[in-house]
């Protein structure tokens, strides 16, 4: 099978610092332009165009602009950022440094989840190596551009992956998402203009600079740009991280990883979508099946109600509790899942109020957690659960 | 002699400054050294940063790695999210509970081990997995998990 070109984790890597030096030969505006033309969209899940974000932060008024790397990777089933840091930490740091040059920032922070303490020495070593090679720190390569990176740890909260919650946490507060606007590009960490990007997004930047926007763009399928890392686990022979063209069909990934007897696939983590074997030809793209970083496979021996209950327990635990639809809604959904398990629900029609609740949560929650947590309820109940009172063929 | 909570906070302030944005670093230092964040540390942090004790308490209570309650010398965090469950984390949990005679959230009476379950720890490709303090342990079976835990001082 033609899996396409592997960039992020391929064997053929550029030499360290090459992309940064190329960037510094360009004007900051040209660097932003190149990233924008590449059409890369954020790899952390939401898929906001990175070049537009950098452009906004670059143009924002305010001193001490910030570049923040979101290494909070908490979406169930996601581990691509861990592997990227284990194998290519330097590339993430170089991508952040290029972002700093592009938006006019001299200060970066990596927010690393508390569950990855063993990555701290790896990041620290990469940082020291770059400093000793004059590729990070003061007056990089004698060009008058300085950039420093701090490594900070979270303390175990999934919601801190949400960028404004992450910023609150860095400011020493509870990780409760902020109202937007203002957006971080205008007022982020300590009210400074701030770019927040995912680990994988930053790691792609050196490749974009070296290969050019058009080349990078062409690596994706259809209207998608670049390559993408997928973490796959569950009922597959070879769980791990795979790099495929953005927009590749789900089926390709399943074949590569040796998935068999597929009954259901969770794409995009607990907050993503649950698909049936009829949907495997869909492309993993922002418009069809937004992939985030996570794909979990379930074979026919799995009870999807168990899966749903596990996801909903996760959301009940991880909701920050700030807004009612999410705090109360996830609990109500968990309660009803347990009633279904106890055989207390005769037919799908009895669940109408809960589908309405799901709509309210999607529309009325403040951040992506509460807006997406009902997805698994709707998908799994609609597609996978049979009720005693269901009509034949319904 | 181990350091008092106040001494840890003071040393941390020197490293990280006394701005509000140093709070997570200070609390992490205390939590790491003492296994929990005692009231004395909350008070010392609040007065150094210039906010109320309640404000710092609310930060501590938000994050699952921080604890007000004293914990054991070792903290075992077993993943309870889907890929680990599908690979048998429930059996591993049961084995560990039986061996230690405690349930999740509890500490052994000799203060040796606190057992917790945790949301996804990003080791789904090597499930089931747990963290013992800062160390990941993967592809667990009830037997290997028991052996790892028996080896903790
Ligand atoms: C509940 C929640 C959790 C999130 N977790 C992460 C995460 O772990 N890592 C990440 O990069 N983005 C996460 N995001 C998305 C971030 O808010 C943000 O969009 C992203 O960091 C921007 O970077 P990108 O454009 O490079 O993807 C999360 C969003 C929500 C709502
Ligand atoms: S949607 Fe949930 S996690 Fe997000 S702010 Fe509201 S309560 Fe907090």
XYZ file of C-alpha atoms and ligand atoms in Angstrom:
586
model
C 0.000 0.000 0.000
C 1.236 3.468 -0.835
C 1.215 5.140 2.544
C 2.754 8.298 1.085
C 5.636 10.331 2.373
C 6.581 10.356 6.041
C 7.873 13.693 7.184
C 7.398 14.141 10.861
C 8.679 10.723 11.862
C 10.430 9.717 8.614
C 13.998 8.411 8.429
C 15.044 11.257 6.235
C 15.305 14.309 8.498
C 16.696 17.769 7.762
C 19.723 18.785 9.745
C 19.023 20.580 12.998
C 18.808 24.334 12.577
C 18.602 24.287 8.778
C 14.993 25.484 8.705
C 15.548 28.126 11.366
C 18.499 29.589 9.480
C 16.475 29.597 6.276
C 13.657 31.359 8.143
C 16.022 34.003 9.490
C 17.191 34.697 5.935
C 13.587 35.639 5.174
C 11.553 38.490 6.621
C 9.157 37.561 9.441
C 6.242 38.478 7.188
C 7.523 36.092 4.517
C 7.752 33.275 7.044
C 4.134 33.847 8.087
C 3.173 34.011 4.421
C 4.845 30.670 3.686
C 3.045 28.987 6.595
C -0.223 30.519 5.479
C 0.200 29.378 1.880
C 0.961 25.842 3.080
C -2.643 25.671 4.319
C -1.571 23.763 7.410
C -4.347 23.591 9.971
C -3.736 23.024 13.673
C -2.964 19.424 14.594
C -4.403 19.686 18.127
C -7.934 18.969 17.018
C -9.745 22.181 16.231
C -7.972 22.701 12.915
C -7.612 26.474 12.891
C -5.328 27.630 10.037
C -1.908 28.150 11.608
C -0.757 30.876 9.223
C -3.814 32.988 10.000
C -3.192 32.579 13.726
C 0.429 33.675 13.371
C -0.590 36.583 11.201
C -3.078 37.804 13.822
C -0.553 37.476 16.645
C 2.145 39.173 14.587
C -0.149 42.086 13.810
C -1.560 42.373 17.363
C -0.372 45.327 19.396
C 1.316 44.507 22.667
C 4.772 43.773 23.996
C 6.292 40.484 25.107
C 4.434 38.282 22.649
C 4.328 34.618 23.605
C 4.667 31.314 21.797
C 3.083 28.441 23.702
C 3.285 24.784 22.820
C 0.311 22.713 23.873
C 1.796 19.403 25.025
C -1.138 18.546 27.251
C -2.181 15.620 25.042
C -5.088 14.297 27.072
C -7.653 13.115 24.537
C -8.264 9.416 25.241
C -6.328 7.279 22.789
C -3.879 10.020 21.782
C -0.136 9.535 22.176
C 1.360 10.965 18.982
C 2.799 14.031 20.716
C 4.560 11.803 23.251
C 6.191 9.816 20.445
C 7.128 12.981 18.575
C 8.814 14.365 21.692
C 10.560 11.060 22.432
C 11.982 10.883 18.928
C 12.256 14.455 17.613
C 12.072 16.941 20.446
C 14.433 19.289 18.619
C 11.947 19.748 15.796
C 9.255 20.988 18.131
C 11.694 23.480 19.696
C 12.869 24.618 16.268
C 9.261 25.085 15.109
C 8.543 27.207 18.170
C 11.660 29.287 17.553
C 10.603 29.896 13.959
C 7.167 30.941 15.259
C 8.890 33.341 17.646
C 10.857 34.877 14.790
C 7.725 35.118 12.632
C 5.484 36.861 15.163
C 8.168 38.896 16.949
C 8.320 36.968 20.216
C 11.330 36.090 22.308
C 9.634 33.858 24.820
C 8.216 30.357 24.486
C 6.643 27.978 26.986
C 5.976 24.270 26.606
C 3.010 23.161 28.735
C 3.652 19.475 29.288
C 1.027 17.271 30.880
C 1.852 15.930 34.348
C 1.380 12.391 33.050
C 4.569 12.742 30.959
C 7.211 13.585 33.618
C 9.655 11.229 31.917
C 9.676 13.524 28.864
C 11.038 16.462 30.852
C 14.686 15.293 30.677
C 14.310 14.659 26.933
C 12.983 18.164 26.296
C 15.563 19.647 28.641
C 18.397 17.920 26.808
C 17.108 19.023 23.390
C 16.893 22.559 24.715
C 20.459 22.513 26.049
C 21.771 21.020 22.800
C 20.145 23.782 20.751
C 21.474 26.457 23.084
C 25.002 25.064 22.827
C 24.730 25.066 19.029
C 23.621 28.703 19.050
C 20.167 27.778 17.746
C 18.258 28.885 20.836
C 18.821 31.537 23.472
C 20.332 34.980 23.097
C 21.342 36.423 19.755
C 20.751 33.265 17.718
C 23.495 32.781 15.077
C 24.537 36.398 15.664
C 21.379 37.586 13.932
C 20.146 39.722 16.814
C 17.105 37.501 17.366
C 16.719 35.943 20.826
C 14.320 33.231 21.862
C 14.059 31.278 25.104
C 11.900 28.307 25.924
C 10.637 27.307 29.363
C 9.268 23.868 30.156
C 6.339 23.852 32.568
C 4.190 21.035 33.858
C 0.472 20.672 34.240
C -1.054 18.799 37.156
C -3.526 16.371 35.680
C -6.543 18.012 34.063
C -7.788 17.137 30.582
C -9.537 20.484 30.183
C -6.150 22.251 30.426
C -5.586 21.154 26.831
C -8.148 23.797 25.880
C -5.964 26.749 25.053
C -7.495 29.396 27.332
C -7.684 26.925 30.208
C -4.025 26.110 29.574
C -3.207 29.808 29.802
C -5.142 30.137 33.070
C -3.181 27.193 34.433
C 0.131 28.771 33.386
C -0.966 31.904 35.221
C -1.299 29.857 38.402
C -5.060 29.497 38.397
C -7.715 26.803 38.137
C -7.821 25.522 34.575
C -11.175 27.029 33.706
C -11.656 28.077 30.076
C -12.081 31.783 29.411
C -14.760 33.530 27.430
C -13.684 34.305 23.877
C -13.189 36.980 22.619
C -10.657 38.191 23.414
C -8.720 35.464 21.664
C -5.231 34.501 22.836
C -3.679 36.045 19.719
C -4.753 39.422 21.134
C -4.797 38.751 24.853
C -3.410 35.449 26.055
C -0.791 34.646 28.702
C -0.603 37.631 31.100
C -2.772 39.500 28.570
C 0.023 39.365 25.991
C -0.559 38.427 22.341
C -0.083 34.660 22.374
C 0.141 31.907 19.809
C -0.863 28.464 21.116
C -0.130 25.516 18.853
C -0.021 21.774 19.204
C 3.292 19.840 19.347
C 2.720 18.330 15.912
C 1.863 21.696 14.362
C 5.183 23.180 15.506
C 7.056 20.057 14.398
C 5.664 20.435 10.866
C 6.916 24.002 10.519
C 10.595 23.229 9.727
C 9.433 20.934 6.908
C 7.165 23.624 5.483
C 9.983 26.156 5.476
C 12.468 23.807 3.832
C 10.182 22.177 1.289
C 8.036 25.195 0.532
C 4.333 25.791 0.950
C 3.299 24.309 -2.358
C 5.204 21.069 -1.829
C 3.796 20.651 1.690
C 0.287 21.393 0.495
C 0.637 18.710 -2.166
C 1.378 15.997 0.418
C -2.257 15.956 1.553
C -5.172 14.259 -0.175
C -7.866 16.218 -1.989
C -8.326 19.574 -0.313
C -6.189 18.607 2.703
C -2.661 19.765 3.308
C 0.436 17.946 4.589
C 0.842 14.754 6.569
C -0.753 13.772 9.855
C 0.165 11.549 12.787
C -2.445 9.081 13.976
C -2.314 7.219 17.269
C -4.125 3.923 16.915
C -4.964 1.484 19.697
C -7.617 -0.983 20.820
C -8.312 -4.121 18.791
C -5.452 -3.871 16.308
C -2.427 -6.051 15.792
C 0.111 -3.242 15.723
C -0.964 -0.292 17.826
C 1.246 2.776 17.464
C 1.719 6.062 15.658
C 1.317 6.121 11.877
C 1.985 9.006 9.532
C -0.339 9.331 6.544
C -1.374 12.068 4.166
C -3.930 14.342 5.775
C -7.283 13.272 4.354
C -6.326 9.601 3.949
C -9.205 7.152 4.292
C -9.743 5.604 7.699
C -9.551 2.198 6.030
C -5.900 2.759 5.057
C -4.900 3.327 8.647
C -6.865 0.298 9.815
C -5.172 -1.919 7.255
C -1.709 -0.650 8.097
C -2.201 -1.341 11.777
C -3.782 -4.751 11.286
C -7.308 -4.142 12.529
C -9.568 -7.173 12.163
C -13.193 -8.017 12.874
C -13.967 -4.315 13.093
C -17.309 -3.526 14.714
C -16.789 0.156 15.495
C -14.082 2.798 15.356
C -13.743 5.866 17.552
C -12.123 8.656 15.559
C -10.877 11.821 17.277
C -10.944 10.519 20.841
C -13.814 10.360 23.281
C -15.013 13.733 21.997
C -14.843 12.611 18.362
C -17.187 10.384 16.413
C -18.010 6.686 16.517
C -18.221 5.150 13.068
C -19.613 1.861 11.768
C -17.890 -0.554 9.353
C -19.896 1.125 6.540
C -18.056 4.373 7.046
C -14.437 3.271 6.770
C -13.876 4.860 3.366
C -14.459 8.320 4.747
C -11.405 10.557 4.618
C -9.830 11.655 7.885
C -10.155 15.334 7.134
C -11.504 18.328 8.989
C -14.664 18.330 6.880
C -15.452 14.582 6.932
C -13.946 12.770 9.942
C -11.872 15.186 12.026
C -9.133 12.923 13.323
C -7.500 14.843 16.175
C -4.818 12.359 17.005
C -6.701 9.316 18.119
C -8.260 6.234 16.554
C -9.514 3.370 18.751
C -10.794 0.140 17.217
C -13.449 -2.134 18.732
C -14.029 -5.682 17.528
C -17.300 -7.563 17.632
C -16.649 -8.925 21.138
C -16.904 -5.429 22.634
C -20.024 -4.077 24.278
C -20.394 -0.531 22.988
C -22.430 0.417 26.042
C -19.324 -0.299 28.153
C -17.352 1.936 25.833
C -19.920 4.712 26.120
C -20.029 4.433 29.897
C -16.236 4.657 30.056
C -16.209 7.799 27.882
C -18.952 9.442 29.894
C -17.200 8.676 33.197
C -14.183 10.404 31.699
C -16.179 13.540 30.857
C -17.920 13.650 34.240
C -14.512 13.500 35.888
C -12.856 16.025 33.581
C -15.563 18.700 33.267
C -14.247 21.817 34.985
C -17.724 22.424 36.383
C -17.855 26.041 35.333
C -21.018 25.863 33.255
C -24.235 24.006 33.932
C -24.954 22.232 30.621
C -21.608 20.456 30.790
C -21.326 19.880 34.537
C -24.891 18.562 34.968
C -25.458 17.288 31.445
C -22.611 14.783 31.471
C -23.872 13.402 34.800
C -27.398 12.995 33.463
C -26.067 11.215 30.399
C -24.015 8.885 32.594
C -27.070 8.152 34.762
C -29.193 7.255 31.763
C -26.437 5.062 30.313
C -26.497 3.129 33.571
C -30.278 2.854 33.360
C -29.960 1.447 29.870
C -27.500 -1.083 31.195
C -29.927 -2.038 33.946
C -32.562 -2.738 31.276
C -34.778 0.097 32.460
C -35.159 1.733 29.057
C -37.570 -0.009 26.734
C -37.110 1.946 23.551
C -35.109 4.613 21.881
C -38.130 6.923 22.051
C -37.774 7.031 25.825
C -34.424 8.731 25.295
C -35.814 11.747 23.422
C -35.263 14.128 26.348
C -31.624 13.036 26.467
C -31.048 13.731 22.802
C -32.515 17.153 23.482
C -30.133 17.511 26.426
C -27.263 16.603 24.096
C -28.315 19.435 21.790
C -28.470 21.861 24.697
C -24.982 20.831 25.791
C -23.592 21.294 22.295
C -25.174 24.721 21.971
C -24.856 25.980 25.531
C -21.493 24.830 26.848
C -18.702 27.304 27.127
C -15.840 25.264 25.734
C -15.168 22.354 23.431
C -15.377 19.810 26.244
C -19.080 20.257 26.896
C -19.779 21.012 23.237
C -18.397 17.661 22.105
C -18.871 15.286 25.058
C -22.442 14.328 23.962
C -21.158 13.171 20.536
C -20.344 9.675 21.756
C -23.743 9.379 23.419
C -25.600 10.317 20.244
C -23.395 8.214 17.957
C -23.275 5.062 20.045
C -26.933 5.056 21.079
C -28.069 5.781 17.523
C -25.791 3.386 15.701
C -24.906 0.566 18.053
C -27.434 -0.042 20.800
C -30.589 -2.122 20.306
C -33.592 -1.676 22.588
C -36.242 -4.266 23.395
C -38.988 -2.039 21.978
C -37.214 -1.071 18.737
C -39.137 -1.868 15.577
C -37.500 -4.369 13.248
C -35.050 -2.708 10.918
C -35.210 0.609 12.741
C 15.839 15.844 58.061
C 13.196 16.561 55.508
C 12.245 20.124 54.743
C 9.145 21.760 56.180
C 6.381 22.902 53.820
C 7.399 26.522 54.410
C 11.031 25.773 53.513
C 9.997 24.137 50.265
C 7.793 27.103 49.366
C 10.613 29.517 50.166
C 13.120 27.641 47.997
C 10.600 27.432 45.193
C 9.910 31.168 45.349
C 13.612 31.798 44.857
C 13.619 29.688 41.708
C 10.328 30.794 40.209
C 9.666 34.263 41.631
C 6.631 35.364 43.602
C 4.333 36.254 40.709
C 0.944 34.608 40.474
C 2.230 32.656 37.481
C 4.680 30.843 39.785
C 1.863 29.172 41.732
C 1.732 25.928 39.740
C 5.505 25.558 40.011
C 5.484 26.117 43.774
C 2.610 23.717 44.348
C 4.245 21.126 42.117
C 7.485 21.356 44.115
C 5.635 20.880 47.411
C 3.422 18.090 46.086
C 6.411 16.260 44.678
C 8.481 16.414 47.849
C 5.758 15.759 50.426
C 3.285 13.745 48.382
C 0.633 16.301 49.225
C 0.111 20.031 49.753
C -0.406 20.676 53.469
C -2.196 23.697 54.850
C 1.086 25.356 55.881
C 2.203 25.320 52.238
C -1.091 26.797 51.067
C -0.810 29.621 53.592
C 2.842 30.301 52.769
C 2.137 30.351 49.025
C -0.896 32.602 49.410
C 0.960 35.179 51.473
C 4.011 35.156 49.189
C 1.928 35.654 46.051
C -0.515 38.034 47.714
C -3.818 36.226 47.306
C -6.193 34.608 49.788
C -5.660 31.129 51.189
C -8.983 30.117 49.663
C -7.730 31.105 46.236
C -4.708 28.810 46.490
C -6.842 26.068 48.020
C -9.176 26.259 45.027
C -6.223 25.813 42.672
C -4.959 22.806 44.628
C -8.368 21.163 44.606
C -8.766 21.613 40.844
C -5.911 19.372 39.691
C -5.957 15.630 40.150
C -2.195 15.335 40.706
C -2.407 17.670 43.702
C -3.639 16.334 47.007
C -4.536 17.978 50.293
C -4.621 14.627 52.045
C -1.287 13.014 52.892
C -0.403 10.224 50.512
C 1.941 7.274 50.507
C 5.652 7.353 49.671
C 4.779 5.950 46.255
C 1.814 6.881 44.122
C 0.510 4.256 41.738
C -1.738 5.620 38.989
C -3.399 2.979 36.888
C -5.063 4.125 33.687
C -8.808 3.498 33.590
C -9.565 4.798 30.093
C -10.830 2.699 27.237
C -7.748 1.224 25.527
C -6.304 0.127 28.865
C -9.665 -1.268 29.978
C -9.892 -3.272 26.750
C -6.450 -4.711 27.447
C -7.300 -5.840 30.960
C -6.676 -2.948 33.347
C -9.642 -4.011 35.490
C -7.964 -7.338 36.273
C -4.714 -5.519 37.043
C -6.555 -3.156 39.370
C -8.216 -6.035 41.154
C -4.902 -7.801 41.668
C -3.264 -4.672 43.079
C -6.229 -3.954 45.343
C -6.137 -7.478 46.694
C -2.413 -7.377 47.316
C -2.412 -4.027 49.054
C -5.747 -4.438 50.794
C -6.865 -0.955 49.729
C -9.134 0.535 47.129
C -8.414 3.322 44.667
C -8.021 6.660 46.451
C -6.649 4.978 49.576
C -3.197 4.632 51.145
C -1.754 1.547 52.801
C -1.688 1.805 56.589
C 2.127 1.729 56.629
C 2.156 4.827 54.409
C 3.953 2.996 51.640
C 1.584 3.238 48.686
C -1.348 5.306 47.467
C -3.425 3.696 44.746
C -5.249 5.851 42.212
C -6.924 5.354 38.894
C -6.378 8.003 36.260
C -7.729 9.236 32.939
C -5.761 8.292 29.801
C -1.981 8.609 30.320
C -1.092 8.383 26.630
C 0.384 4.872 26.677
C -2.527 3.251 24.836
C -0.191 1.499 22.384
C 1.334 -0.408 25.324
C -1.818 -0.990 27.350
C -2.579 -1.604 30.121
C -0.317 1.007 31.646
C 0.351 2.753 34.921
C 2.597 5.415 36.357
C 4.491 4.674 39.547
C 5.600 8.105 40.693
C 7.300 9.389 37.500
C 7.954 6.001 35.899
C 5.695 4.490 33.243
C 5.056 0.733 33.358
C 3.390 -0.827 30.364
C 1.836 -4.039 29.000
C 0.871 -4.977 32.527
C -0.563 -8.259 33.656
C -1.830 -8.914 37.180
C 1.474 -10.726 37.840
C 3.833 -8.037 36.546
C 1.889 -5.306 38.310
C 2.069 -7.217 41.601
C 5.819 -7.682 41.182
C 6.417 -3.996 40.420
C 4.456 -2.958 43.465
C 6.112 -5.511 45.717
C 9.448 -3.990 44.716
C 8.581 -0.527 46.035
C 10.322 0.277 49.313
C -11.341 20.012 26.132
C -10.269 20.327 25.123
C -9.036 19.681 25.200
C -8.032 19.983 24.298
N -6.851 19.303 24.411
C -5.836 19.610 23.566
C -4.570 18.967 23.688
O -4.367 18.105 24.559
N -3.579 19.310 22.824
C -3.774 20.264 21.858
O -2.860 20.560 21.122
N -4.965 20.885 21.718
C -5.993 20.583 22.543
N -7.182 21.247 22.406
C -7.309 22.298 21.357
C -6.756 23.634 21.851
O -7.790 24.373 22.468
C -6.208 24.493 20.700
O -7.162 24.541 19.693
C -4.916 23.976 20.123
O -3.933 23.831 21.114
C -4.390 24.932 19.087
O -3.266 24.401 18.447
P -3.316 23.926 16.930
O -4.009 24.994 16.160
O -1.891 23.778 16.557
O -4.066 22.647 16.915
C -8.235 20.944 23.293
C -9.464 21.581 23.202
C -10.470 21.280 24.093
C -11.783 21.989 23.974
S -17.979 23.179 28.790
Fe -17.419 21.938 30.602
S -15.201 22.007 30.667
Fe -15.859 23.656 29.282
S -16.050 25.483 30.562
Fe -18.067 24.508 30.599
S -18.007 23.148 32.405
Fe -15.895 23.700 31.933
